[in-house]
Coordinates of C-alpha atoms and ligand atoms in Angstrom, one line a residue:
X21 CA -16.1 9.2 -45.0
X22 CA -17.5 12.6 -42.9
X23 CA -20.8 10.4 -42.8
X24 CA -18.7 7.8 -40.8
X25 CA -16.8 10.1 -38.9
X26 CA -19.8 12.2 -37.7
X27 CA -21.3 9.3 -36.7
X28 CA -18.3 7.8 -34.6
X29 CA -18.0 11.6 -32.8
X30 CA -22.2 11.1 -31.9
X31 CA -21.4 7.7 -30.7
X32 CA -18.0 8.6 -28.6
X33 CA -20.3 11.7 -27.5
X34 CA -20.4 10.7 -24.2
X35 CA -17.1 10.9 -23.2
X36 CA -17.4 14.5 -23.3
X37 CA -20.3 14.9 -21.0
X38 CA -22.0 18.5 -20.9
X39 CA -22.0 21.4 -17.8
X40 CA -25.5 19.7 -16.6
X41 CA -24.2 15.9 -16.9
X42 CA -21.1 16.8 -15.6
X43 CA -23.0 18.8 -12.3
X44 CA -25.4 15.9 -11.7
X45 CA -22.1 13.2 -11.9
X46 CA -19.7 15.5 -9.3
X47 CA -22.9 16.2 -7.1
X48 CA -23.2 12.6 -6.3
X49 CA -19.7 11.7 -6.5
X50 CA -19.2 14.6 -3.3
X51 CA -22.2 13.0 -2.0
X52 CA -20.4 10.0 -1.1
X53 CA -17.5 11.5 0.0
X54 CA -18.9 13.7 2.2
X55 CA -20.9 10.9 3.5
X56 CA -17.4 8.9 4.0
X57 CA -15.8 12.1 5.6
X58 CA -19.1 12.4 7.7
X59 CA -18.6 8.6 8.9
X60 CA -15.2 8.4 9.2
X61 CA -14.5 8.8 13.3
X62 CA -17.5 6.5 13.6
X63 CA -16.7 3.9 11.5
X64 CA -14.8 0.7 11.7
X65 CA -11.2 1.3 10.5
X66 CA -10.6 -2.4 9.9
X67 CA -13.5 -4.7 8.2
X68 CA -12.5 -8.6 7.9
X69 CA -16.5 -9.6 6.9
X70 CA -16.3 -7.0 3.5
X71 CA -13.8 -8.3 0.9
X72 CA -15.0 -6.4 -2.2
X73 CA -15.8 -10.1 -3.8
X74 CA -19.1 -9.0 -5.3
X75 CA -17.3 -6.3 -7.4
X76 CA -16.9 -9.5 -10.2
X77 CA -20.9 -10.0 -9.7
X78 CA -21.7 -7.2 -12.7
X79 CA -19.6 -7.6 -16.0
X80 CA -16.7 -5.3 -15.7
X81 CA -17.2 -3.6 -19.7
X82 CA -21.4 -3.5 -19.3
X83 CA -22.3 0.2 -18.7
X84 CA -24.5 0.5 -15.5
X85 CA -25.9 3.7 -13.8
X86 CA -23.7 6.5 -11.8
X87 CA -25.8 5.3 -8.5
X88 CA -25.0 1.9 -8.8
X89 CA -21.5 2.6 -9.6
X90 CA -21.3 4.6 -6.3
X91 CA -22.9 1.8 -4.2
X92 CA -20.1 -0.1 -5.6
X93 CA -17.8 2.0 -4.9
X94 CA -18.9 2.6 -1.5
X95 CA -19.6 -0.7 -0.6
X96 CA -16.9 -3.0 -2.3
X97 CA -14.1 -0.3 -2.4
X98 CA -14.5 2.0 0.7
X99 CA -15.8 -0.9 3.5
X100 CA -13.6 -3.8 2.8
X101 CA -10.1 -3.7 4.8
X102 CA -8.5 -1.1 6.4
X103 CA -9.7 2.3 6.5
X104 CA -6.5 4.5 6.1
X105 CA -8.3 7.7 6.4
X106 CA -8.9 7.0 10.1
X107 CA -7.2 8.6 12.8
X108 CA -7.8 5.2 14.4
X109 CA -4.9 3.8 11.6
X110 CA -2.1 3.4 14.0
X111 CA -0.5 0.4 11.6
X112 CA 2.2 0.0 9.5
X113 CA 3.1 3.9 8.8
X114 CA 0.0 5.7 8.0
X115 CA -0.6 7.6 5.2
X116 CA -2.5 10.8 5.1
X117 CA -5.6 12.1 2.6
X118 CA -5.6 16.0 3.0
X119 CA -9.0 17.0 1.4
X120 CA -7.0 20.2 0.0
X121 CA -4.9 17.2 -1.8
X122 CA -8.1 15.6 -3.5
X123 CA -9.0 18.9 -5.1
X124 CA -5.5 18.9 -6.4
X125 CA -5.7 15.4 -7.6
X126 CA -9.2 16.8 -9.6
X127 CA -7.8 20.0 -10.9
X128 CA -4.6 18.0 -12.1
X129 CA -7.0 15.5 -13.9
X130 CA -9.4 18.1 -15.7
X131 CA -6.8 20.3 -16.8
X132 CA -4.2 16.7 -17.9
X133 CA -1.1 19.0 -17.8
X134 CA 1.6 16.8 -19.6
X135 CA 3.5 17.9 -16.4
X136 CA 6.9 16.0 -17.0
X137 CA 8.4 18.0 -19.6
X138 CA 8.8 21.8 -19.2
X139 CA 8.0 22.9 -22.9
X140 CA 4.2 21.6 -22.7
X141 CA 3.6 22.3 -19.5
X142 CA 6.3 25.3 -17.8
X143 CA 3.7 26.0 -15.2
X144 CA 3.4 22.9 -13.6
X145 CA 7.0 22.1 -13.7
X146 CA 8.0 25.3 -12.1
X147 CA 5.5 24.1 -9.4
X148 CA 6.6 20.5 -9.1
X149 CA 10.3 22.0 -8.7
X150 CA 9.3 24.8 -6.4
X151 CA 8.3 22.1 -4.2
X152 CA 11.5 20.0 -4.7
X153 CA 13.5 22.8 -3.9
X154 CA 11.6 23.5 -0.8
X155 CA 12.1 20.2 0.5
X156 CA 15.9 20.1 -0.8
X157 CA 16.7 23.4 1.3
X158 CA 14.7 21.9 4.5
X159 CA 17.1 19.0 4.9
X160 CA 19.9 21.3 3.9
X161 CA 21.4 20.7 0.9
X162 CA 22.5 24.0 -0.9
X163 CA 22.6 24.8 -4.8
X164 CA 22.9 22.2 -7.4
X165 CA 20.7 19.6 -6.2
X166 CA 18.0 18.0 -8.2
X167 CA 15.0 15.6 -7.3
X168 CA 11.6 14.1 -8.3
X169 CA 7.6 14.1 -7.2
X170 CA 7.4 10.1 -7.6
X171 CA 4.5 7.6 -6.7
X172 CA 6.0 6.7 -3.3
X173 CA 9.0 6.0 -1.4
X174 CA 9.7 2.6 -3.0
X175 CA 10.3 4.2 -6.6
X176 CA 12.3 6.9 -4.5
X177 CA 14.1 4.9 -3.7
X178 CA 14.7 3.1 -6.7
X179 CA 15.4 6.6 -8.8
X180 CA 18.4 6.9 -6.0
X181 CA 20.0 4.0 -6.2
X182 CA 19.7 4.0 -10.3
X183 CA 21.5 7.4 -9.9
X184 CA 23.8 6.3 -7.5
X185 CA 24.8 3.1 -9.3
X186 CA 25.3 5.4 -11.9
X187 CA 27.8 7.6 -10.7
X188 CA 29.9 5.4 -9.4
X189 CA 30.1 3.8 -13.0
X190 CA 29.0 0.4 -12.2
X191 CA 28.8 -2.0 -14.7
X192 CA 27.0 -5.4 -14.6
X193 CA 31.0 -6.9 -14.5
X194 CA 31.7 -5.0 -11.4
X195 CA 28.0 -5.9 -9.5
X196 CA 29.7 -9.0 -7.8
X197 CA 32.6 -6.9 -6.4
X198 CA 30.6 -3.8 -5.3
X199 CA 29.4 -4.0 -1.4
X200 CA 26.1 -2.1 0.2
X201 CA 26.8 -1.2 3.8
X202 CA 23.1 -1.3 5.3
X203 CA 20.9 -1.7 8.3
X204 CA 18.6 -5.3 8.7
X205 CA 15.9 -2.7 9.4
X206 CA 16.5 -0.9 6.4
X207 CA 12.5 -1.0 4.6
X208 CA 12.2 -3.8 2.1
X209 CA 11.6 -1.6 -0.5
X210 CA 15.4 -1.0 -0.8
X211 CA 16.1 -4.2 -0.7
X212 CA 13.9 -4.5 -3.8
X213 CA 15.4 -1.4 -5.2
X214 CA 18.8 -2.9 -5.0
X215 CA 17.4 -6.0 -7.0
X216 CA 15.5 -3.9 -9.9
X217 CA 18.5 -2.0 -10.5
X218 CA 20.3 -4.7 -11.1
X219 CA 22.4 -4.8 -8.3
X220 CA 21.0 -8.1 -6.4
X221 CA 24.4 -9.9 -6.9
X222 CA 25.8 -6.7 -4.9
X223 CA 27.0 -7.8 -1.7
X224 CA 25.2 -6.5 1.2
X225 CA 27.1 -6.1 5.0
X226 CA 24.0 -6.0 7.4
X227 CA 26.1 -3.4 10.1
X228 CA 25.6 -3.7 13.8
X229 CA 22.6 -2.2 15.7
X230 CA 22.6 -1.1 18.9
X231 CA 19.8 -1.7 21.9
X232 CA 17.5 1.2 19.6
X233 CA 17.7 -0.8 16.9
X234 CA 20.0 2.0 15.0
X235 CA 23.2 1.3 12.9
X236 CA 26.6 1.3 15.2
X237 CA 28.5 3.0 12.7
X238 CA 32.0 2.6 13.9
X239 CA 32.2 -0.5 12.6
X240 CA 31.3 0.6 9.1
X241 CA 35.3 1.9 8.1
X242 CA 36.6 -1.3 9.4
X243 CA 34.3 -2.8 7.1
X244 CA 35.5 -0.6 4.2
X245 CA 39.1 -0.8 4.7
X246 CA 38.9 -4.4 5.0
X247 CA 36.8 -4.7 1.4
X248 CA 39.4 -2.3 0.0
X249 CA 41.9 -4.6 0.9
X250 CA 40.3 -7.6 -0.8
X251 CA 39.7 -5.8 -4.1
X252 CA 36.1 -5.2 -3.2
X253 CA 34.4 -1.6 -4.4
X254 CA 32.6 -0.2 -1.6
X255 CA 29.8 1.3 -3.2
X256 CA 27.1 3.1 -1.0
X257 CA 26.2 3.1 3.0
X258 CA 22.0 3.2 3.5
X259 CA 20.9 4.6 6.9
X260 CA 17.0 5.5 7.7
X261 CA 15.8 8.3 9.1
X262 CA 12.9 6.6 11.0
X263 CA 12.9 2.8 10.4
X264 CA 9.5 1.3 10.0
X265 CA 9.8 -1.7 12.1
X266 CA 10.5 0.4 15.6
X267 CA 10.8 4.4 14.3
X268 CA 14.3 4.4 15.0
X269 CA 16.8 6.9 13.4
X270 CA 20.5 5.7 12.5
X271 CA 22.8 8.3 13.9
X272 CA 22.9 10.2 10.2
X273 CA 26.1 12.5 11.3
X274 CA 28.1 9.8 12.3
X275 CA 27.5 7.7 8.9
X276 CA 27.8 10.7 6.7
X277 CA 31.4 11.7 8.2
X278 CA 33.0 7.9 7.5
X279 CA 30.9 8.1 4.4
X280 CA 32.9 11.1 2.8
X281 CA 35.8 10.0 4.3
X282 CA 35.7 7.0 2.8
X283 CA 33.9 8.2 -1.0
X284 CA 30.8 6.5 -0.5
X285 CA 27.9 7.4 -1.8
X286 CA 25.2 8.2 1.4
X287 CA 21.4 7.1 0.8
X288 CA 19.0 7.9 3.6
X289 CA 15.5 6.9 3.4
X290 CA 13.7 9.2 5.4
X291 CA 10.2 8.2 3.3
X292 CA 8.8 8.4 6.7
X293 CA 10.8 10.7 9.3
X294 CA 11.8 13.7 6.8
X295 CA 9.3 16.0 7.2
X296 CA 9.9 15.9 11.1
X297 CA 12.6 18.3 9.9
X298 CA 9.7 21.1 10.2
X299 CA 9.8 20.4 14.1
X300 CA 12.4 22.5 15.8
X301 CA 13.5 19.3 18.2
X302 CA 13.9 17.5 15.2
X303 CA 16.5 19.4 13.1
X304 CA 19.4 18.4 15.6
X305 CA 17.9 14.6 15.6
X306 CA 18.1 14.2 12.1
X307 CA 21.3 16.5 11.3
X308 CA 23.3 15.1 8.7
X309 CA 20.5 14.7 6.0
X310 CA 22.3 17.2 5.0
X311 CA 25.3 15.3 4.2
X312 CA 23.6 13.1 1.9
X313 CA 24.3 11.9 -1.6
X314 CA 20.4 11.3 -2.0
X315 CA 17.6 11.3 -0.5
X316 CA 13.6 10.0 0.3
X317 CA 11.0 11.7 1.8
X318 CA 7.4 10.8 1.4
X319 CA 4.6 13.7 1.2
X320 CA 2.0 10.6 1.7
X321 CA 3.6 10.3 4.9
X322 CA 4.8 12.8 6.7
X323 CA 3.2 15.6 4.8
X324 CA -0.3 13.8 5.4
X325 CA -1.4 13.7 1.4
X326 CA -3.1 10.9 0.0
X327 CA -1.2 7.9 -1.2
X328 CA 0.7 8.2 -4.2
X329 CA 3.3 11.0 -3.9
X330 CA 7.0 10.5 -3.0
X331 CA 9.9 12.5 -3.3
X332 CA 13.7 11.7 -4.5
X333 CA 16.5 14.3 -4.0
X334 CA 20.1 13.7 -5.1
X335 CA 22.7 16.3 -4.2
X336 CA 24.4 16.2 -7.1
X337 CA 21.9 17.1 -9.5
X338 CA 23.6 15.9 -12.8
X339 CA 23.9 12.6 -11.4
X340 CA 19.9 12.4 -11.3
X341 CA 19.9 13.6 -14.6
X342 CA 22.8 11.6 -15.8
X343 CA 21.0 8.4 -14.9
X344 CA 17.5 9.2 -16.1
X345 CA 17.3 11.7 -19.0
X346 CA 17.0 10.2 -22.7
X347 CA 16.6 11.5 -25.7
X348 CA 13.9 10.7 -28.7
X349 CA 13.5 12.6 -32.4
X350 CA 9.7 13.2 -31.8
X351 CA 11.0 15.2 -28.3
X352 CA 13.0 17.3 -30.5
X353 CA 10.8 20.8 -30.6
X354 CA 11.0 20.1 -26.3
X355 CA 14.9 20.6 -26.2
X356 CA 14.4 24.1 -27.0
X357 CA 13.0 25.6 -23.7
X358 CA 15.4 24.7 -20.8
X359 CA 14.5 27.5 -18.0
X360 CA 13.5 24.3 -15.5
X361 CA 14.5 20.5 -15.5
X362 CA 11.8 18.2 -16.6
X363 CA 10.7 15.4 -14.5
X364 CA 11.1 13.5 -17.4
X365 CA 14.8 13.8 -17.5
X366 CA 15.2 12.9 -13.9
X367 CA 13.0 10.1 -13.6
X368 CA 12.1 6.5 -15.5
X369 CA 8.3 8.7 -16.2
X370 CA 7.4 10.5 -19.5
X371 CA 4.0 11.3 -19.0
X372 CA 3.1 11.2 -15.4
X373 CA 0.5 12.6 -12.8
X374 CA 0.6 16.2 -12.0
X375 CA 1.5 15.6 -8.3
X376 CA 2.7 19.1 -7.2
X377 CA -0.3 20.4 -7.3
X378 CA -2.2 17.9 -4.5
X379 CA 1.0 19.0 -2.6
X380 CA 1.5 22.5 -3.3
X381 CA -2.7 23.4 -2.1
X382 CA -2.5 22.5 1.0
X383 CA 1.2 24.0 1.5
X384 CA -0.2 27.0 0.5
X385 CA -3.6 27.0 2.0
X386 CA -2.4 26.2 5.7
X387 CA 1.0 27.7 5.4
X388 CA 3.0 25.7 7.7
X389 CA 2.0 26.0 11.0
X390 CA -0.3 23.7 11.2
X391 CA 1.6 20.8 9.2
X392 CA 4.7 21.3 12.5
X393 CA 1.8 21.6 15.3
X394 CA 0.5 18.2 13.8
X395 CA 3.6 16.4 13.4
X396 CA 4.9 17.7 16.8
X397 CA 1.5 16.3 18.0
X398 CA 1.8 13.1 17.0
X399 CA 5.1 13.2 18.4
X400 CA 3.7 13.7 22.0
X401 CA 1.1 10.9 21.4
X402 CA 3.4 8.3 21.1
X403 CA 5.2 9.4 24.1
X404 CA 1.9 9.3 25.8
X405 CA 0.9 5.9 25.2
X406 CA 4.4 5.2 25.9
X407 CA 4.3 6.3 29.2
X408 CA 0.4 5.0 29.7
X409 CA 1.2 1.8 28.6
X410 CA 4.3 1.6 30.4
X411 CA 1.8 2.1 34.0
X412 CA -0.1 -1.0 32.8
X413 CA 1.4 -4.0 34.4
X414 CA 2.8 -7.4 32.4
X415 CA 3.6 -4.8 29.3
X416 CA 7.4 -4.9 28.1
X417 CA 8.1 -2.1 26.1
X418 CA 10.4 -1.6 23.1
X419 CA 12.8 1.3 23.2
X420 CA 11.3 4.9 23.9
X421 CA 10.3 6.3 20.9
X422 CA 12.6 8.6 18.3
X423 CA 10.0 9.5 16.2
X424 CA 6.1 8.5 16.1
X425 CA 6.4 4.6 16.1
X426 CA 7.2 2.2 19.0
X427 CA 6.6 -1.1 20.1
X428 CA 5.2 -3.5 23.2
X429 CA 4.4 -7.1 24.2
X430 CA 2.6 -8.5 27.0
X431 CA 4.2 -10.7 28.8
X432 CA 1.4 -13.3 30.1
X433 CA 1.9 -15.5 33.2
X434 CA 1.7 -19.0 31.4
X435 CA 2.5 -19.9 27.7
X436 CA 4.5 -18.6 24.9
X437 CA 4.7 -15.1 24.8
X438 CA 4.8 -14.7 21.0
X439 CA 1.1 -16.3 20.2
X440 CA -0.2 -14.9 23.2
X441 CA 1.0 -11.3 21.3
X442 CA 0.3 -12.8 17.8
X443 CA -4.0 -13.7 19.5
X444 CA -3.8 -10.4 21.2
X445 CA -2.8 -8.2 18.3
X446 CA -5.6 -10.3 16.2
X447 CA -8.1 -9.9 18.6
X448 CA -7.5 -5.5 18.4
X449 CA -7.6 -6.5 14.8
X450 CA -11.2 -8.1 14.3
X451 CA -12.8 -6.1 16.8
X452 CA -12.5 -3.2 14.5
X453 CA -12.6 -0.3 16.4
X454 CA -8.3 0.6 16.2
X455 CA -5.8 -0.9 14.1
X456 CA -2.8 -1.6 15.2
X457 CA 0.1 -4.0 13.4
X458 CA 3.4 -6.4 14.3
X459 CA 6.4 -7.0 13.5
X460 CA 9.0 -9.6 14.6
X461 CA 12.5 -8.2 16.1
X462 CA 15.0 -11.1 16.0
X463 CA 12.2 -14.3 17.5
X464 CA 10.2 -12.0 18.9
X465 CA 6.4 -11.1 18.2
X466 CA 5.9 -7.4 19.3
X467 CA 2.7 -4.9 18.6
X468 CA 3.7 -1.8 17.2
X469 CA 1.9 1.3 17.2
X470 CA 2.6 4.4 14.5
X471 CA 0.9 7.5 15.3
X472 CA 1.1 9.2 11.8
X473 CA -2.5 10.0 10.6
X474 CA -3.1 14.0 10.8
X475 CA -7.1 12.3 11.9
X476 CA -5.5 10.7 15.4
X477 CA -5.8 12.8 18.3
X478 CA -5.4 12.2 22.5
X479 CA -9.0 10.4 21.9
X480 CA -8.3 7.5 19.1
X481 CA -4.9 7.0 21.5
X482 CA -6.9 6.8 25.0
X483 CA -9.6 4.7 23.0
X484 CA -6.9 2.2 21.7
X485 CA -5.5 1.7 25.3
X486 CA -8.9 1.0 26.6
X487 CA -9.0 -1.5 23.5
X488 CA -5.8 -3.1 24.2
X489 CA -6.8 -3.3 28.5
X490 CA -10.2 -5.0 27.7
X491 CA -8.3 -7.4 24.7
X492 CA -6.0 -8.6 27.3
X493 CA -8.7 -9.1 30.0
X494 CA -10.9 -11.0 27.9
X495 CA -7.9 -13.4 26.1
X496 CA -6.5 -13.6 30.0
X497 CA -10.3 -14.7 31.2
X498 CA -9.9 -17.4 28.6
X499 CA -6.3 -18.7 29.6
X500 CA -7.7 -18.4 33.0
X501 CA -10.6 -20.8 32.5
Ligands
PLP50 C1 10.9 3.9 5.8 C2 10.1 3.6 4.6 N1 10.7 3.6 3.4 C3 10.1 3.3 2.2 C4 8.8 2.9 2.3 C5 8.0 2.5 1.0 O1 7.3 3.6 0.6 P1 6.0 3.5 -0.3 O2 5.1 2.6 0.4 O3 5.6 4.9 -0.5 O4 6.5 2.9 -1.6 C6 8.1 2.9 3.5 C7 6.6 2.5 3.5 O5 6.0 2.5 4.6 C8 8.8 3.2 4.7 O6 8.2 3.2 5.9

């Protein structure tokens, strides 16, 4: 039997590579990425010709060499689609990529804390709630709340509403009777939220927006009042703090008074405009966070780290842990230390990622100066192309910006003005050099830009608006013929 074993530990040997394997694999591995880093306001943030197809060509379980692998990685991870390192990544809502934050994401891997229960792994729980708190206390909320690093805004979201169906004791006999007051331009994501939870037989009254696309919140206690009245259980009111569609914010205060006049629980998902808390104009603009039930911000967002790092807060913090923690016999020598909530028990994770510490480096490295300065930036490049666009004839713009996202058609002389859009937006698209994305606001095709990359500066924005001009020139040459 040791004859078998020791040969099993030779064979698995590699696993466990030595200080000189290990060097010559990370050398060549920073290589790349420097190389990528290097490239990056050069290349091509969107590539339609690459599609990663010849990533079946070699046998996925047949062991190849560390310079092939990296040509793989390179060429049918990194090229194909859209670059969302680039400062030229004005689509959808950008996500970030702090190099601080990959270090984390190595250190966190190499050392494997079990980081979601605070008897294996204190440290990094203290961290991961240091951070929580951090953010908690930034939107306002005082003592007792409670919250979660997750993978993203969607799960966020998710961990909220779980909580919130939760404390409000609904039962899968009460789901048909319980009534979501919401926004159309509430992010999908909740919408799916609503359905995992088990909630999708809820009933859902879409509320009025105004011309900005926000939620006109006086009708929302006629709305209750008349439920109440027809046996109905008004449940929870959902606002955003910066929609993704057109970066609009619901007027928070306004919700949150009706909402605790009325016992509802208050949701905001502010995946995307939370951190603009940091900016001083911002903390009047998005006042009533504070008033909040629960909450979503996204670190990959508005903090600028890479992808894969929400955050949930819930005021009441027992309600988070109500709704999440379980317990298991082979936990049992766990219970004992209780200085710090585990992730575990606020959360549907056990063992998860250790995701404070790709947020807590760069917190701590930069301080947060620069984090405001680069949020307030973006803020004043939207504005920019607002107004620079606005100069342009034929252009019809969307609302002026509350946050970093906007939108804009063109209005052409002849034809329908949603495929002109749709070719125009496509043509930005395949040329490569900026990346924008569209939406559609009631039957109409508009172009939106988000300005929410710490990478995109006066430069990508002027270079995208001599991108759009010379679009529109050629598709209006063509029309013209
Ligand atoms: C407002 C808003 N909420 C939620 C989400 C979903 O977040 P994630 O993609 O991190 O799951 C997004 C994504 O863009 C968003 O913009």
């Amino acid at each position: 039997m040791i004859d078998k074993i020791n040969a099993l530990e030779e064979k698995a040997a590699v696993l466990s590579p030595d200080k000189e394997t290990r060097q010559a694999l990370r050398a060549k591995a920073i290589d790349l990425a420097e190389e990528f880093l290097e490239d990056l306001p050069h290349s091509k943030i969107y590539n339609l010709d690459e599609t990663g197809k010849k990533l079946y060509d070699t046998p996925l379980v047949e062991p190849d060499s560390w310079d092939n692998m990296l040509d793989v990685i390179k060429n049918e991870i990194d090229l194909p689609g859209i670059n969302a390192a680039s400062g030229r990544h004005l689509g959808y809502i950008p996500g970030g990529g702090l190099y601080a934050s990959s270090l984390g994401d190595y250190l966190a891997a190499v050392y494997n804390k079990y980081a979601g229960v605070y008897f294996a792994a204190p440290g990094a729980v203290r961290m991961e709630n240091q951070l929580i708190n951090w953010m908690g206390e930034l939107i306002g909320y005082k003592e007792g709340f409670a919250g979660n690093l997750t993978s993203g805004g969607s799960i966020a979201n998710l961990t909220a509403i779980v909580a919130a169906r939760d404390a409000f004791n609904i039962k899968g006999r009460d789901v048909e009777k319980t009534v979501i007051y919401a926004s159309e331009q509430m992010h999908h994501c909740v919408n799916k939220a609503i359905r995992i939870a088990g909630m999708n037989e809820a009933i859902i009254r879409y509320l009025p927006l105004d011309e900005k696309h926000r939620i006109v919140a006086s009708t929302l206690e006629e709305h209750v009042a008349n439920d109440r009245e027809q046996n109905l259980r008004p449940w929870m009111v959902i606002a955003s703090a910066g929609t993704t569609d057109t970066g609009a914010i619901d007027p928070l205060e306004e919700i949150g008074v009706i909402a605790r006049r009325n016992n509802l629980w208050f949701h905001v998902d502010a995946a995307y405009g939370g951190f603009f808390m940091l900016c001083d104009e911002f903390k009047d603009k998005l006042k009533g966070l504070e008033m909040t039930d629960s909450l979503v911000m996204d670190p990959h967002k508005g903090l600028f780290l890479p992808y894969g790092i929400g955050t949930v807060l819930v005021k009441d913090g027992q309600k988070l842990y109500e709704a999440h923690s379980q317990h298991a016999n082979y936990m049992q020598d766990t219970i004992r230390a209780t200085d710090e909530i585990s992730p575990a028990d606020l959360s549907p994770e056990l063992s998860k990622h250790f995701r404070g510490l790709r947020m807590w480096i760069p917190i701590k490295l930069y301080g947060l100066e620069p984090f405001k300065a680069c949020l307030e930036e973006k803020i004043w490049l939207t504005r920019y192309f607002y107004e620079q666009l606005g100069q342009l004839p034929g252009f019809e713009l969307g609302p002026y910006p509350d946050l970093t996202v906007m939108y804009f058609r063109y209005l052409p002389k002849f034809g329908d003005a949603n495929e002109f859009n749709e070719q125009l937006a496509r043509s930005i698209q395949e040329d490569g050099r900026t990346f924008l994305s569209t939406t559609v606001l009631g039957d109409t095709f508009v172009i939106r830009l988000a300005v929410l990359s710490f990478r995109s500066h006066l430069r990508e924005i002027d270079l995208t608006l001599e991108i759009i001009k010379e679009k529109l020139e050629e598709l209006e040459g063509k029309s013209n013929r």
